[in-house]
Each structure stands twice: as structure tokens, then as C-alpha cells.
Short mmCIF file of C-alpha atoms and ligand atoms in Angstrom, two decimals:
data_model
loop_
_atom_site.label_atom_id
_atom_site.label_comp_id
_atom_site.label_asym_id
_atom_site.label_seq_id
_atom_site.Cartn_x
_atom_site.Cartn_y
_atom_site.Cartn_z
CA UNK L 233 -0.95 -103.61 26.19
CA UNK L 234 2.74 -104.30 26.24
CA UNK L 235 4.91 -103.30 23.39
CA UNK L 236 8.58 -101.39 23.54
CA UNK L 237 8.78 -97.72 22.57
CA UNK L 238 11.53 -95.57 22.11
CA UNK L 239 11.12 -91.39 21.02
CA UNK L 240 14.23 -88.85 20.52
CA UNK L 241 15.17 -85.13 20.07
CA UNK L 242 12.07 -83.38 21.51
CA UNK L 243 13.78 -80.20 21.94
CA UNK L 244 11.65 -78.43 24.46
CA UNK L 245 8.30 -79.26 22.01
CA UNK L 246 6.25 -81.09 24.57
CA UNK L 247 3.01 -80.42 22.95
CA UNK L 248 3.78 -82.66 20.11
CA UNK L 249 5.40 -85.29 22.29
CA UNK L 250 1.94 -85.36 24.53
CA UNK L 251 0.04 -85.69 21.34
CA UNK L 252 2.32 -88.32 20.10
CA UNK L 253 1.97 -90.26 23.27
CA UNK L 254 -1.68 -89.89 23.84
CA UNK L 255 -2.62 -90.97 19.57
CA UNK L 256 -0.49 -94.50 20.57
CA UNK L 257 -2.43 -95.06 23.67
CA UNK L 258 0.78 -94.19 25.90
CA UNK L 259 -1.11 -91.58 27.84
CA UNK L 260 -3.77 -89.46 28.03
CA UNK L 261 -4.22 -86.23 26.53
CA UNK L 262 -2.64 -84.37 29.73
CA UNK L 263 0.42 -86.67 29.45
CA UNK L 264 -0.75 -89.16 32.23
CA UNK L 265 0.43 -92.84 31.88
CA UNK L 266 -2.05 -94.85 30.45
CA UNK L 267 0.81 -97.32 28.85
CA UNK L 268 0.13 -100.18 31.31
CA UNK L 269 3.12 -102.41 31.21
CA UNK L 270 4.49 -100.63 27.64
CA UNK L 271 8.31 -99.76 27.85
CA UNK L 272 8.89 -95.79 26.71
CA UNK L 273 12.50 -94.84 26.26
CA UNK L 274 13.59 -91.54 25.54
CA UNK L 275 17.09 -90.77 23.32
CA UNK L 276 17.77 -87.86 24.68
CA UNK L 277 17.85 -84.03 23.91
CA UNK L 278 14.94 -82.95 25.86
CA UNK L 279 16.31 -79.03 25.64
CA UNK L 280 17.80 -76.47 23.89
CA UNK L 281 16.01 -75.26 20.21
CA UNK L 282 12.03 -75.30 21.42
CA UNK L 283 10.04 -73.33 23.59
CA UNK L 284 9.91 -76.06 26.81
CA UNK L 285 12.65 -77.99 27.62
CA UNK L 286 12.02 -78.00 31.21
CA UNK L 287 8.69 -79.21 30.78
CA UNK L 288 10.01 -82.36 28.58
CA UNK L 289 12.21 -83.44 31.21
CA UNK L 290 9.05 -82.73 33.71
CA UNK L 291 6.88 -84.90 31.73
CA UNK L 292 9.91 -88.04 31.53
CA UNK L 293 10.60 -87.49 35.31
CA UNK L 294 6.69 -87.86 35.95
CA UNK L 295 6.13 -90.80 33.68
CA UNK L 296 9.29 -92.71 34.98
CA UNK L 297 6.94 -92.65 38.38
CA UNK L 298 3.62 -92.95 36.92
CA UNK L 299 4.75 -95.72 34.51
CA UNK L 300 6.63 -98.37 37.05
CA UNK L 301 3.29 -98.25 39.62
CA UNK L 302 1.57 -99.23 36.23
CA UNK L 303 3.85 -102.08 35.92
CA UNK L 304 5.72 -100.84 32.89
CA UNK L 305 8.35 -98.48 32.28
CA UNK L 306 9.34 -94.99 30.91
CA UNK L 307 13.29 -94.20 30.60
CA UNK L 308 15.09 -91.55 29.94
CA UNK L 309 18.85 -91.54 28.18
CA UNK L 310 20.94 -88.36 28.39
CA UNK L 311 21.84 -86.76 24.70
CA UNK L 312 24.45 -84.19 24.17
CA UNK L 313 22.07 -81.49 24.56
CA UNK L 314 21.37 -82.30 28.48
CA UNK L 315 25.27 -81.81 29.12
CA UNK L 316 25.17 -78.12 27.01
CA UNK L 317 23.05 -77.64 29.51
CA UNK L 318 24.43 -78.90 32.10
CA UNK L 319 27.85 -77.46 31.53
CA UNK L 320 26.47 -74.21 30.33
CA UNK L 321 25.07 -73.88 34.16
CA UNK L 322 28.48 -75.01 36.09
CA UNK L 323 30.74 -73.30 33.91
CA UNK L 324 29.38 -70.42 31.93
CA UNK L 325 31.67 -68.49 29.82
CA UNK L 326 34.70 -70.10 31.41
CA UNK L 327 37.21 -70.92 29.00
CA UNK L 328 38.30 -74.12 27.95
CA UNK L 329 41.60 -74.53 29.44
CA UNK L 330 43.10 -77.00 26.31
CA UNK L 331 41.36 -74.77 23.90
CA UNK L 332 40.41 -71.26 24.86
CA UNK L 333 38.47 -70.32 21.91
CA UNK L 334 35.88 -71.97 23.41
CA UNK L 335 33.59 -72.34 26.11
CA UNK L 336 30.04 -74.14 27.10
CA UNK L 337 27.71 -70.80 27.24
CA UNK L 338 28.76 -69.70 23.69
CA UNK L 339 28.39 -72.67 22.59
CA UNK L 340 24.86 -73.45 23.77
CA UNK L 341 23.62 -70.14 22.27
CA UNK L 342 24.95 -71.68 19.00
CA UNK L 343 23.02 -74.80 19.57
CA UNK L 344 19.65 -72.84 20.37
CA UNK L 345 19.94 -72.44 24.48
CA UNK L 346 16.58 -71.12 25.56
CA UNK L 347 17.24 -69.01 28.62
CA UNK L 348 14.03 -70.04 30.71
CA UNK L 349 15.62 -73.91 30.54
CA UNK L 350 19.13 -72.35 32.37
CA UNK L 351 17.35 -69.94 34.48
CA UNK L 352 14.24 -72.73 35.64
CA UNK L 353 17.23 -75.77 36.27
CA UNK L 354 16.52 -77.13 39.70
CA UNK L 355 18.69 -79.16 41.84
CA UNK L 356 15.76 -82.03 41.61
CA UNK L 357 16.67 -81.51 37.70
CA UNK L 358 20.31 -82.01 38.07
CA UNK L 359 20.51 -84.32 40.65
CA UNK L 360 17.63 -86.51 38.12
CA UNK L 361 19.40 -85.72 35.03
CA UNK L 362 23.31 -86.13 36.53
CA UNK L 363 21.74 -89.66 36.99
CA UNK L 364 20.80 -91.04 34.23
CA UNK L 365 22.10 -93.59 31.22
CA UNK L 366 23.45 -92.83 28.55
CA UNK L 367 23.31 -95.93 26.66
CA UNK L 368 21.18 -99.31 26.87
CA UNK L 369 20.60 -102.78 26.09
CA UNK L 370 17.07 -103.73 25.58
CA UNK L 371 15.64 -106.97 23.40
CA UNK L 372 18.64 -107.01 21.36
CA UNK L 373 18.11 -103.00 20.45
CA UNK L 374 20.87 -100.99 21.48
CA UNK L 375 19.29 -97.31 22.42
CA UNK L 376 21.54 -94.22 22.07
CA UNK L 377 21.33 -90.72 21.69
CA UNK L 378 23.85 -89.95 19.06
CA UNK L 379 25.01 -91.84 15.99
CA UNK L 380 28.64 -92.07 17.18
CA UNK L 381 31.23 -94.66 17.91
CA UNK L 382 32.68 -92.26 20.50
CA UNK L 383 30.41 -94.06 23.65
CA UNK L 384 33.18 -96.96 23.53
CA UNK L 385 35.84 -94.49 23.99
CA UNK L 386 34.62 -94.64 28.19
CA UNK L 387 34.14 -98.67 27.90
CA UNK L 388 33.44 -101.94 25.98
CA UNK L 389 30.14 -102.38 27.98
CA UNK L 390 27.28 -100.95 28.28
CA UNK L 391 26.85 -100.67 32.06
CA UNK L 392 30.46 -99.62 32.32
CA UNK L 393 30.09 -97.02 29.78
CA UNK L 394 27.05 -95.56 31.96
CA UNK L 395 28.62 -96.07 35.39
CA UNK L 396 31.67 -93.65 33.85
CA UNK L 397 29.68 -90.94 32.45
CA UNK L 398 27.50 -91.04 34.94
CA UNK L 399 30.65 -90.63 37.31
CA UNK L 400 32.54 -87.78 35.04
CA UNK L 401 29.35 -86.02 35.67
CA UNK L 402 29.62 -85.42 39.34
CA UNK L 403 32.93 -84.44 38.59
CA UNK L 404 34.04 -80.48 38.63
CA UNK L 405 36.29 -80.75 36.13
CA UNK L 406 35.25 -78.49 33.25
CA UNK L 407 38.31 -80.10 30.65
CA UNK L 408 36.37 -83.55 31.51
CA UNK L 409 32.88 -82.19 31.01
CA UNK L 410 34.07 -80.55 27.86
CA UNK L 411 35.32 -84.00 26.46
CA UNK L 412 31.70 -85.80 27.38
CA UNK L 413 29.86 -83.32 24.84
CA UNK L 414 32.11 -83.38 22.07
CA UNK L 415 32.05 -87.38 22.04
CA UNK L 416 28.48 -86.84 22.06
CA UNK L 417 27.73 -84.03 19.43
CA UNK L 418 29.34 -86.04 16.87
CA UNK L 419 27.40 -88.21 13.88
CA UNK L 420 27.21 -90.31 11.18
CA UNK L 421 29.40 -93.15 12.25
CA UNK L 422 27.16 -95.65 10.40
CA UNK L 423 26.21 -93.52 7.38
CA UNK L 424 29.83 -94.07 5.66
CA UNK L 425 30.37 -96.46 2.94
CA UNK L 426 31.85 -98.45 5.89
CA UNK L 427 28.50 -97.67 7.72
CA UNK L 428 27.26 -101.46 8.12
CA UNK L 429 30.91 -102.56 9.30
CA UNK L 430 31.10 -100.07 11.68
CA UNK L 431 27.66 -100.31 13.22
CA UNK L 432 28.31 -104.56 12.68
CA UNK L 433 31.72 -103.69 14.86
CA UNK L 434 29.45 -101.82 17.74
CA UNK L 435 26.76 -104.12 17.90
CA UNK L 436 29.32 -106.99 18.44
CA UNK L 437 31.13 -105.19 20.98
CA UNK L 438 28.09 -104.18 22.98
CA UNK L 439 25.63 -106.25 22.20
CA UNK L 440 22.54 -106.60 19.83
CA UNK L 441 21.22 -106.97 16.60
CA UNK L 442 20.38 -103.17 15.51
CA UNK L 443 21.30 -99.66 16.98
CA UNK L 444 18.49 -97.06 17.69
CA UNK L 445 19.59 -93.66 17.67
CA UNK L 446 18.52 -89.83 17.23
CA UNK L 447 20.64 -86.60 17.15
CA UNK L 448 20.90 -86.63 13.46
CA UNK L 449 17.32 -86.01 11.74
CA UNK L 450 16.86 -88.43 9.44
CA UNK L 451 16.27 -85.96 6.66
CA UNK L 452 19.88 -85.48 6.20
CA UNK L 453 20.89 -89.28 5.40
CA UNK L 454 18.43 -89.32 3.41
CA UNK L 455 18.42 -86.46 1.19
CA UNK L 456 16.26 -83.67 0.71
CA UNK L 457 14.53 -81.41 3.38
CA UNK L 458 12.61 -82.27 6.70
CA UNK L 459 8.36 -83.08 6.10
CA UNK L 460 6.26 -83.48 8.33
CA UNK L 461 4.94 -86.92 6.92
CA UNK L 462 9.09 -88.20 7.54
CA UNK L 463 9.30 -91.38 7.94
CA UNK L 464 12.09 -93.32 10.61
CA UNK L 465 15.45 -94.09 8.39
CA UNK L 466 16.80 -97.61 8.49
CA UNK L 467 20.21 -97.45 7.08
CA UNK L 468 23.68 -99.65 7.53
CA UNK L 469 22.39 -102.16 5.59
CA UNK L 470 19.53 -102.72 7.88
CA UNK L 471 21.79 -102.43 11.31
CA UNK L 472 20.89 -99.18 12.30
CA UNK L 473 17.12 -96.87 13.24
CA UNK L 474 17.43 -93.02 13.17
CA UNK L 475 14.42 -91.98 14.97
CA UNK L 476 15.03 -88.09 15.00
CA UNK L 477 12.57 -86.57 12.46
CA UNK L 478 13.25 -83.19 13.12
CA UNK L 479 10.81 -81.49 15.23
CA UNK L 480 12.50 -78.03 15.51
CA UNK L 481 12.63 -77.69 11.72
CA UNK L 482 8.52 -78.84 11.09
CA UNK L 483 9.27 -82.53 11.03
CA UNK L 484 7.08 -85.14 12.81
CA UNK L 485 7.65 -86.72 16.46
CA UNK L 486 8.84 -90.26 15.38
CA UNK L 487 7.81 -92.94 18.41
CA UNK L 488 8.20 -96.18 17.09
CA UNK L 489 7.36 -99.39 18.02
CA UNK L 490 10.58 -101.83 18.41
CA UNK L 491 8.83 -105.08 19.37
CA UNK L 492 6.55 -104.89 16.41
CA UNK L 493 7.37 -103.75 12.85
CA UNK L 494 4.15 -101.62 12.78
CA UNK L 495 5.14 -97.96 11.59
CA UNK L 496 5.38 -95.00 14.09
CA UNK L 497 2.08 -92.94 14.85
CA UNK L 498 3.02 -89.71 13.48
CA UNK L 499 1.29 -86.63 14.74
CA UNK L 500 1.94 -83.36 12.86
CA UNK L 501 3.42 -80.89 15.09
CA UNK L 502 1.05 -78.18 16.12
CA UNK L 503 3.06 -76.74 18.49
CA UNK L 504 4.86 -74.24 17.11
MN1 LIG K 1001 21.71 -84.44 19.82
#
């Protein structure tokens, strides 16, 4: 069947994201591949403010498998979210030593932890999720988590921004870990009045003709509260995709299609 996919922000809600996948012919209704040689990327935040994180990144570390014998492809990008977590388990409540008023723990309560996610964390989850992209290149789409310039603060290209996060993360050093999610917790680079320059700027620096991104529900560029009927933002003067309709706060699981202009199949979110 072909075609290139890309989903974001799941936020422990696998129900919906197994519904989403099945109604678009990605898998069956138990979340088994069915994609063929489709392309699936995931943006990121599979944890943290829904009942089943673990079970999210379950689902992408089982499809990564089942999709490549298929011939195709299901990958998964790191959001800020995944290092919360990930911090939140090495460090806890230690402080941060250039700003003790904060630490990781304190701060993932604040960005709706769910303890079962720290408690379940396996070292086949961390040693899968200290492994994985943050960024990519793919048919002139450039797929990130978070709508921030702050990737090129590690590099100027895309497989050198990877190889150093992914390198910072098998470091112990809580200051440097500490850094990694606050360039990735910020937003709206390219919703500015300099928006389309900016994103313009990115896209000629690392390649592509539009960015893809979640972490900010589209609700808020647009105006007005999250539906569930949202629809994927394209902002920047055309340059840049949000894809995160808000699925903690009622909004619909927004897959869409990147090879093909055909609109996302929506699913209303039953799972809460
Ligand atoms: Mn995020």
C-alpha cells in the first residue's frame, strides 16, 4: 500500500492510537502491522498525561519489528516528554546544580508523570528509548517533536544533531540532561510574525521543503479550544505541519498522510 505516515503526542492514550492505526489500514484492531511497506513515524511524547505510556512505547517498539519483516517501516523520534522521564528516573529530586529551584521529579509531576510509567521503566525501555532520533530527514519533510529552533543548538545536520543527543544521553551528567529538556520543551519558533523566515532559515540549514512537528496542539495557534473534529494546522506561510491535536484535552489522534495531500483519518478518542 505504500504511503508515509507520521503521528505525535500520544501521551500514554494507546487506545486511540490503535484505533487510529487500524481505521487507515496501518494495523489491525490489536495493533498488529498490517501497513505492508507504509512508513509510520512517531514525534514523540509517548508518556506522561494519559493512563499508558508504557504501553505506547510497547506498541512503537513492536511495530518497529513487525513493520521492517513487512518491508516497510515504523519509527520512533524522542520528544521532551521521554527525557522527563528519563531524567525523572536517574535523578529524582536531585537538584539542579546551576539552578536549585529545580529538579526533574517536580517537574514531571507538573507535566502529568503517571507513576506506573516510572515504576514499569525497564532497562529494554531505556536502553530502546536512550537510542533513538530525535530529528529526521524524510522526502523533503523534516520530522520533529517540538516546534523549536533549539535542535541546531547540538548541530547544523541532522545526523549530527542525533548522534549528540543520542550521546548526551548515555551521559551521567544531570546539568547536561537538564539542558536536553529545556531545548526541547520549548515552542512556537515558527508561529511569530517572523514564523515563515525562521522555519525558511531551518529548512535551509537542514534540509527540506516543510517541517512536521507536534508538542504544541494545534488548538493554540489557532485560536479557540481543542475539538475533537481538529483538524492538522499548516502555518509559516505554508512551511510548517503541527500534527498534535490534543489527545489529553479530548482532541483527535491526528496521523496524516505526507506523501499524499489526503486529510488525516480522525478517530474520536474513546479512551478516556
Ligand atoms: Mn512535547
Amino acid at each position: 500500500m505504500g504511503g508515509l505516515y507520521a503521528v505525535s503526542d500520544i501521551h500514554g492514550h494507546l487506545e486511540v492510537l490503535v484505533a487510529t492505526l487500524h481505521a487507515n489500514g496501518l494495523t489491525d484492531a490489536d495493533g498488529h502491522w498490517t501497513g505492508g511497506d507504509a512508513r509510520l513515524w512517531f514525534l514523540g511524547d509517548y508518556v506522561d498525561r494519559g493512563p499508558d505510556g508504557l504501553a505506547v512505547i510497547e506498541l512503537a517498539m513492536r511495530l518497529e519489528d513487525e513493520a521492517a519483516a513487512a518491508g516497510g517501516s515504523a519509527t520512533a523520534l524522542l520528544g521532551n516528554h521521554e527525557i522527563l522521564l528519563l531524567g525523572t528516573q536517574r535523578y529524582g529530586e536531585t537538584e539542579i546544580p546551576s539552578d536549585p529551584r529545580f529538579n526533574f521529579a517536580v517537574n514531571w509531576i507538573h507535566n502529568g508523570g503517571v507513576i506506573t510509567d516510572l515504576e514499569g521503566l525497564t532497562e529494554e525501555h531505556l536502553d530502546w528509548l536512550t537510542t533513538r532520533d530525535v530529528i529526521a530527514s524524510v522526502d523533503g519533510h523534516l520530522l520533529m517533536h517540538s516546534d523549536t529552533t533549539g535542535y541546531l543548538l547540538w548541530a547544523d545536520e541532522v545526523d549530527q544533531i542525533n548522534a549528540a543527543v543520542r550521546a548526551e544521553l548515555h551521559m551521567p551528567d544531570l546539568e547536561t540532561w537538564w539542558e536536553a529538556w529545556t531545548r526541547l520543551t520549548h515552542r512556537y519558533a515558527f508561529s511569530g510574525e517572523d514564523g515563515h523566515e525562521v522555519a525558511r532559515t531551518m529548512l535551509a540549514t537542514l534540509g527540506g521543503n516543510d517541517i512536521v512537528h507536534g508538542h504544541t496542539i494545534g488548538a493554540t495557534l489557532r485560536g479557540g479550544g481543542v475539538t475533537a473534529h481538529d483538524e492538522p494546522v499548516r502555518y509559516a506561510g505554508g512551511l510548517v505541519l503541527d500534527i498534535d491535536g490534543g489527545i489529553y484535552l479530548g482532541g483527535p489522534c491526528q496521523l496524516v498522510r505526507l506523501d499524499t495531500q489526503e486529510p488525516p483519518g480522525l478517530v474520536p478518542d474513546g479512551s478516556r
